[in-house]
GROMACS .gro file of C-alpha atoms in nm:
model
  298
    1MET     CA    1  11.743   6.249   8.582
    2PRO     CA    2  11.468   6.138   8.822
    3GLN     CA    3  11.185   5.943   8.663
    4GLY     CA    4  10.906   6.165   8.535
    5VAL     CA    5  11.115   6.483   8.551
    6ALA     CA    6  11.121   6.634   8.202
    7SER     CA    7  11.139   7.004   8.288
    8PRO     CA    8  11.246   7.242   8.565
    9HIS     CA    9  10.881   7.268   8.670
   10ASP     CA   10  10.866   6.890   8.708
   11LEU     CA   11  11.179   6.897   8.922
   12GLN     CA   12  11.039   7.178   9.136
   13ARG     CA   13  10.728   6.972   9.199
   14ALA     CA   14  10.930   6.655   9.270
   15LEU     CA   15  11.151   6.842   9.517
   16ALA     CA   16  10.839   6.968   9.693
   17ASP     CA   17  10.726   6.607   9.729
   18ALA     CA   18  11.063   6.545   9.897
   19ASP     CA   19  10.992   6.835  10.140
   20TYR     CA   20  11.228   7.077   9.966
   21LEU     CA   21  11.059   7.395   9.842
   22ALA     CA   22  11.279   7.534   9.566
   23ASP     CA   23  11.199   7.853   9.380
   24THR     CA   24  11.189   7.857   9.000
   25GLY     CA   25  11.547   7.981   8.965
   26LEU     CA   26  11.698   7.708   9.181
   27ALA     CA   27  11.484   7.436   9.023
   28THR     CA   28  11.596   7.549   8.676
   29VAL     CA   29  11.964   7.547   8.771
   30ALA     CA   30  11.934   7.206   8.938
   31TRP     CA   31  11.752   7.063   8.635
   32LEU     CA   32  12.022   7.192   8.400
   33GLY     CA   33  12.292   7.045   8.623
   34LEU     CA   34  12.122   6.705   8.608
   35ARG     CA   35  12.044   6.728   8.236
   36LEU     CA   36  12.395   6.835   8.135
   37SER     CA   37  12.578   6.625   8.398
   38ARG     CA   38  12.750   6.931   8.542
   39PRO     CA   39  12.829   6.983   8.910
   40LEU     CA   40  12.605   7.227   9.095
   41PHE     CA   41  12.792   7.504   9.274
   42LEU     CA   42  12.565   7.653   9.541
   43GLU     CA   43  12.679   7.960   9.727
   44GLY     CA   44  12.502   8.154  10.000
   45GLU     CA   45  12.474   8.225  10.370
   46PRO     CA   46  12.472   7.932  10.613
   47GLY     CA   47  12.132   7.774  10.664
   48VAL     CA   48  11.964   7.872  10.337
   49GLY     CA   49  11.921   7.514  10.210
   50LYS     CA   50  12.234   7.429  10.011
   51THR     CA   51  12.304   7.098  10.183
   52ALA     CA   52  11.934   7.016  10.200
   53LEU     CA   53  11.911   7.031   9.820
   54ALA     CA   54  12.170   6.752   9.788
   55GLN     CA   55  11.974   6.547  10.040
   56ALA     CA   56  11.652   6.599   9.845
   57LEU     CA   57  11.818   6.504   9.515
   58ALA     CA   58  11.944   6.182   9.675
   59VAL     CA   59  11.586   6.101   9.773
   60LEU     CA   60  11.454   6.173   9.422
   61LEU     CA   61  11.725   5.964   9.255
   62ASP     CA   62  11.697   5.686   9.513
   63ALA     CA   63  12.074   5.710   9.543
   64PRO     CA   64  12.306   5.719   9.844
   65LEU     CA   65  12.423   6.061   9.958
   66ILE     CA   66  12.802   6.058   9.997
   67ARG     CA   67  12.924   6.361  10.186
   68LEU     CA   68  13.271   6.512  10.196
   69GLN     CA   69  13.292   6.776  10.468
   70CYS     CA   70  13.575   7.013  10.380
   71TYR     CA   71  13.804   7.173  10.634
   72GLU     CA   72  14.137   7.351  10.642
   73GLY     CA   73  14.419   7.111  10.566
   74ILE     CA   74  14.211   6.836  10.403
   75ASP     CA   75  14.415   6.635  10.152
   76ALA     CA   76  14.377   6.348   9.907
   77SER     CA   77  14.429   6.073  10.165
   78GLN     CA   78  14.133   6.205  10.365
   79ALA     CA   79  13.911   6.277  10.064
   80LEU     CA   80  14.003   6.010   9.810
   81TYR     CA   81  14.161   5.693   9.952
   82ASP     CA   82  14.416   5.559  10.195
   83TRP     CA   83  14.562   5.222  10.288
   84ASP     CA   84  14.472   5.039  10.606
   85PHE     CA   85  14.823   5.030  10.748
   86PRO     CA   86  14.742   4.843  11.075
   87ARG     CA   87  14.576   4.559  10.881
   88GLN     CA   88  14.862   4.551  10.630
   89LEU     CA   89  15.107   4.518  10.918
   90LEU     CA   90  14.906   4.233  11.071
   91HIS     CA   91  14.901   4.056  10.735
   92LEU     CA   92  15.278   4.097  10.702
   93ARG     CA   93  15.337   3.950  11.046
   94ALA     CA   94  15.102   3.661  10.968
   95ALA     CA   95  15.296   3.591  10.649
   96GLU     CA   96  15.624   3.594  10.840
   97THR     CA   97  15.480   3.355  11.097
   98ALA     CA   98  15.353   3.123  10.825
   99GLY     CA   99  15.688   3.138  10.645
  100THR     CA  100  15.538   3.278  10.325
  101ALA     CA  101  15.713   3.616  10.336
  102GLY     CA  102  15.999   3.504  10.113
  103ASP     CA  103  15.829   3.596   9.786
  104VAL     CA  104  15.858   3.974   9.814
  105GLU     CA  105  15.671   4.053   9.494
  106ALA     CA  106  15.376   3.831   9.582
  107LEU     CA  107  15.367   3.968   9.935
  108GLU     CA  108  15.367   4.326   9.810
  109HIS     CA  109  15.080   4.239   9.576
  110GLU     CA  110  14.887   4.097   9.871
  111LEU     CA  111  14.953   4.403  10.089
  112TYR     CA  112  14.810   4.639   9.828
  113ASP     CA  113  14.505   4.430   9.760
  114GLU     CA  114  14.152   4.572   9.741
  115ARG     CA  115  14.071   4.445  10.090
  116PHE     CA  116  14.320   4.687  10.246
  117LEU     CA  117  14.193   4.989  10.055
  118LEU     CA  118  14.008   5.255  10.257
  119ALA     CA  119  13.775   5.433  10.016
  120ARG     CA  120  13.710   5.792  10.121
  121PRO     CA  121  13.407   5.990   9.998
  122LEU     CA  122  13.542   6.086   9.654
  123LEU     CA  123  13.642   5.731   9.565
  124GLN     CA  124  13.317   5.597   9.711
  125ALA     CA  125  13.122   5.831   9.481
  126ILE     CA  126  13.319   5.722   9.175
  127ARG     CA  127  13.264   5.354   9.252
  128THR     CA  128  12.895   5.389   9.344
  129SER     CA  129  12.641   5.416   9.065
  130PRO     CA  130  12.424   5.612   9.093
  131ALA     CA  131  12.529   5.842   9.377
  132VAL     CA  132  12.494   6.201   9.493
  133LEU     CA  133  12.826   6.349   9.602
  134LEU     CA  134  12.802   6.646   9.838
  135ILE     CA  135  13.125   6.844   9.869
  136ASP     CA  136  13.024   7.064  10.159
  137GLU     CA  137  13.181   7.403  10.241
  138ILE     CA  138  13.456   7.396   9.977
  139ASP     CA  139  13.553   7.745  10.090
  140ARG     CA  140  13.700   7.594  10.408
  141ALA     CA  141  13.953   7.387  10.210
  142ASP     CA  142  14.288   7.506  10.078
  143ASP     CA  143  14.368   7.619   9.725
  144GLU     CA  144  14.569   7.300   9.666
  145PHE     CA  145  14.265   7.087   9.740
  146GLU     CA  146  14.060   7.287   9.491
  147ALA     CA  147  14.316   7.207   9.221
  148PHE     CA  148  14.308   6.838   9.310
  149LEU     CA  149  13.928   6.838   9.304
  150LEU     CA  150  13.924   7.012   8.966
  151GLU     CA  151  14.134   6.737   8.811
  152LEU     CA  152  13.924   6.459   8.959
  153LEU     CA  153  13.589   6.607   8.855
  154SER     CA  154  13.704   6.662   8.497
  155GLU     CA  155  13.704   6.288   8.421
  156TYR     CA  156  13.534   6.131   8.725
  157ALA     CA  157  13.827   5.893   8.741
  158VAL     CA  158  14.122   5.824   8.968
  159THR     CA  159  14.440   5.625   8.926
  160ILE     CA  160  14.560   5.420   9.221
  161PRO     CA  161  14.917   5.315   9.139
  162GLU     CA  162  14.881   4.972   9.301
  163LEU     CA  163  14.538   4.894   9.150
  164GLY     CA  164  14.514   5.094   8.828
  165ARG     CA  165  14.262   5.342   8.691
  166ILE     CA  166  13.909   5.351   8.833
  167VAL     CA  167  13.644   5.526   8.622
  168ALA     CA  168  13.286   5.599   8.725
  169GLU     CA  169  13.038   5.394   8.523
  170VAL     CA  170  12.786   5.673   8.572
  171PRO     CA  171  12.922   6.008   8.695
  172PRO     CA  172  12.776   6.100   9.034
  173VAL     CA  173  12.549   6.398   9.076
  174VAL     CA  174  12.782   6.651   9.238
  175VAL     CA  175  12.668   6.933   9.463
  176ILE     CA  176  12.938   7.172   9.584
  177THR     CA  177  12.848   7.426   9.853
  178SER     CA  178  13.023   7.738   9.976
  179ASN     CA  179  12.941   7.985  10.251
  180ARG     CA  180  13.174   8.234  10.080
  181THR     CA  181  13.415   8.272  10.369
  182ARG     CA  182  13.668   8.309  10.088
  183GLU     CA  183  13.650   8.329   9.710
  184VAL     CA  184  13.666   7.998   9.525
  185HIS     CA  185  13.878   7.997   9.211
  186ASP     CA  186  13.710   8.068   8.879
  187ALA     CA  187  13.851   7.747   8.730
  188LEU     CA  188  13.624   7.541   8.955
  189LYS     CA  189  13.319   7.762   8.912
  190ARG     CA  190  13.352   7.757   8.531
  191ARG     CA  191  13.302   7.381   8.531
  192CYS     CA  192  12.984   7.403   8.738
  193THR     CA  193  12.633   7.534   8.711
  194TYR     CA  194  12.630   7.822   8.960
  195HIS     CA  195  12.350   7.952   9.178
  196TRP     CA  196  12.339   8.196   9.467
  197LEU     CA  197  12.087   8.099   9.735
  198ASP     CA  198  11.943   8.396   9.919
  199HIS     CA  199  11.718   8.395  10.221
  200PRO     CA  200  11.361   8.308  10.116
  201THR     CA  201  11.073   8.548  10.104
  202PHE     CA  202  10.830   8.560  10.395
  203GLU     CA  203  10.573   8.348  10.215
  204ARG     CA  204  10.822   8.083  10.105
  205GLU     CA  205  10.983   8.061  10.447
  206VAL     CA  206  10.641   8.017  10.611
  207ALA     CA  207  10.570   7.738  10.363
  208ILE     CA  208  10.906   7.572  10.440
  209VAL     CA  209  10.847   7.582  10.815
  210ARG     CA  210  10.493   7.454  10.776
  211ARG     CA  211  10.626   7.163  10.569
  212ARG     CA  212  10.911   7.078  10.809
  213CYS     CA  213  10.729   7.155  11.137
  214PRO     CA  214  10.369   7.043  11.082
  215ASP     CA  215  10.297   7.058  11.457
  216ALA     CA  216  10.339   7.435  11.457
  217GLY     CA  217  10.024   7.638  11.396
  218LEU     CA  218  10.008   7.891  11.116
  219GLU     CA  219   9.997   8.186  11.357
  220LEU     CA  220  10.307   8.079  11.550
  221THR     CA  221  10.492   7.996  11.228
  222ALA     CA  222  10.418   8.333  11.073
  223GLN     CA  223  10.522   8.515  11.392
  224VAL     CA  224  10.853   8.326  11.415
  225VAL     CA  225  10.932   8.387  11.049
  226GLY     CA  226  10.843   8.754  11.085
  227VAL     CA  227  11.080   8.800  11.381
  228VAL     CA  228  11.359   8.605  11.211
  229GLN     CA  229  11.329   8.817  10.898
  230GLY     CA  230  11.337   9.126  11.117
  231LEU     CA  231  11.657   9.001  11.283
  232ARG     CA  232  11.817   8.947  10.943
  233ALA     CA  233  11.771   9.317  10.871
  234GLU     CA  234  11.983   9.404  11.175
  235ASP     CA  235  12.362   9.428  11.183
  236LEU     CA  236  12.431   9.078  11.313
  237PHE     CA  237  12.754   8.880  11.295
  238LYS     CA  238  12.569   8.573  11.161
  239PRO     CA  239  12.215   8.641  11.043
  240PRO     CA  240  11.990   8.340  11.110
  241GLY     CA  241  11.914   8.107  10.823
  242VAL     CA  242  11.614   7.887  10.755
  243ALA     CA  243  11.777   7.615  10.965
  244GLU     CA  244  11.763   7.846  11.267
  245THR     CA  245  11.402   7.936  11.193
  246LEU     CA  246  11.321   7.566  11.205
  247ASP     CA  247  11.519   7.522  11.528
  248TRP     CA  248  11.331   7.806  11.695
  249THR     CA  249  10.992   7.683  11.578
  250ARG     CA  250  11.060   7.331  11.708
  251ALA     CA  251  11.176   7.473  12.042
  252LEU     CA  252  10.858   7.680  12.079
  253VAL     CA  253  10.639   7.382  11.986
  254ALA     CA  254  10.823   7.173  12.246
  255LEU     CA  255  10.735   7.440  12.503
  256GLY     CA  256  10.369   7.417  12.404
  257ALA     CA  257  10.353   7.768  12.258
  258ASP     CA  258  10.071   7.865  12.024
  259THR     CA  259  10.180   8.225  11.980
  260LEU     CA  260  10.499   8.425  12.030
  261ASP     CA  261  10.534   8.699  12.292
  262VAL     CA  262  10.829   8.910  12.403
  263GLU     CA  263  10.909   8.708  12.717
  264LEU     CA  264  10.904   8.376  12.534
  265ALA     CA  265  11.109   8.516  12.246
  266THR     CA  266  11.370   8.652  12.489
  267HIS     CA  267  11.408   8.323  12.675
  268THR     CA  268  11.439   8.112  12.359
  269LEU     CA  269  11.647   8.343  12.142
  270GLY     CA  270  11.943   8.107  12.174
  271SER     CA  271  11.763   7.873  11.936
  272VAL     CA  272  11.789   8.125  11.652
  273LEU     CA  273  12.104   8.324  11.734
  274LYS     CA  274  12.413   8.111  11.790
  275TYR     CA  275  12.679   8.372  11.870
  276ARG     CA  276  12.730   8.566  12.188
  277GLU     CA  277  12.783   8.888  11.994
  278ASP     CA  278  12.448   8.849  11.819
  279LEU     CA  279  12.267   8.774  12.145
  280GLU     CA  280  12.416   9.089  12.297
  281GLN     CA  281  12.315   9.286  11.988
  282ALA     CA  282  11.963   9.143  12.005
  283SER     CA  283  11.935   9.244  12.370
  284LYS     CA  284  11.979   9.605  12.259
  285LEU     CA  285  11.705   9.578  11.998
  286ASP     CA  286  11.341   9.653  12.055
  287LEU     CA  287  11.242   9.287  12.051
  288GLY     CA  288  10.888   9.386  12.142
  289ARG     CA  289  10.867   9.586  11.820
  290LEU     CA  290  10.984   9.290  11.613
  291VAL     CA  291  10.732   9.060  11.779
  292ALA     CA  292  10.454   9.319  11.747
  293ASN     CA  293  10.530   9.369  11.377
  294ALA     CA  294  10.528   8.993  11.322
  295VAL     CA  295  10.198   8.957  11.507
  296GLN     CA  296  10.040   9.239  11.305
  297GLY     CA  297  10.161   9.081  10.984
  298VAL     CA  298   9.976   8.755  11.050
   0.00000   0.00000   0.00000
């Protein structure tokens, strides 16, 4: 638990100091995860702040953020550990050249020494104390990897046949994220503290953008957020998240804009919509209405 954090409200305030504006529900879930040493399972649309929470927790705990990016086909050798085969081969050849390769048992012990071990993110997190382990987009991995992860997280330990059992001195803070491209098994969710992150309210999103993009004026920020929230209400393939709101705001600031108009919004829409289908859909919308509504709302 971060120093001085004795309640969810304290954590909410500490996260705000780390430029992460969590609502009361998320701060409570995160506090319980830290207090009970349970992994946090965060699910929601892309760009709503799941990964950013892990980054903010790493700042609060003054701990390294170790990230495992999941993808289809990921296995233990890519997530846990592997052996540095090229270096092992060089060592073997050096032993043969030096004439010390006769003792097979001693040579095998040398080849599987710590210096040839390649620690992947999961092993790094177990051996680093304290640490924040981010298992990002678990929904992209296979079912088999979920089962492997479930076993590892139950004891925060791993057995390497050549080196023995390695146990975390202090279990890492684990944040697991999912964009819900598929359902994650209940067995994994049951062992976590779960929270669904939705898109923020208008007021909270304005506050987030103001915190992350201080160069943007209040009027421009409110107009951008208003248009983005209007776009989310449309039938888009990938509704924009907070990350896209920030991208768009930074792009407009770079162009020297103080306010948003239809022409400027049209020319920079690629900063907030990242799919061709959504850009085509947006071209059919009354973008002027969205901008006008956002301007009136300021």
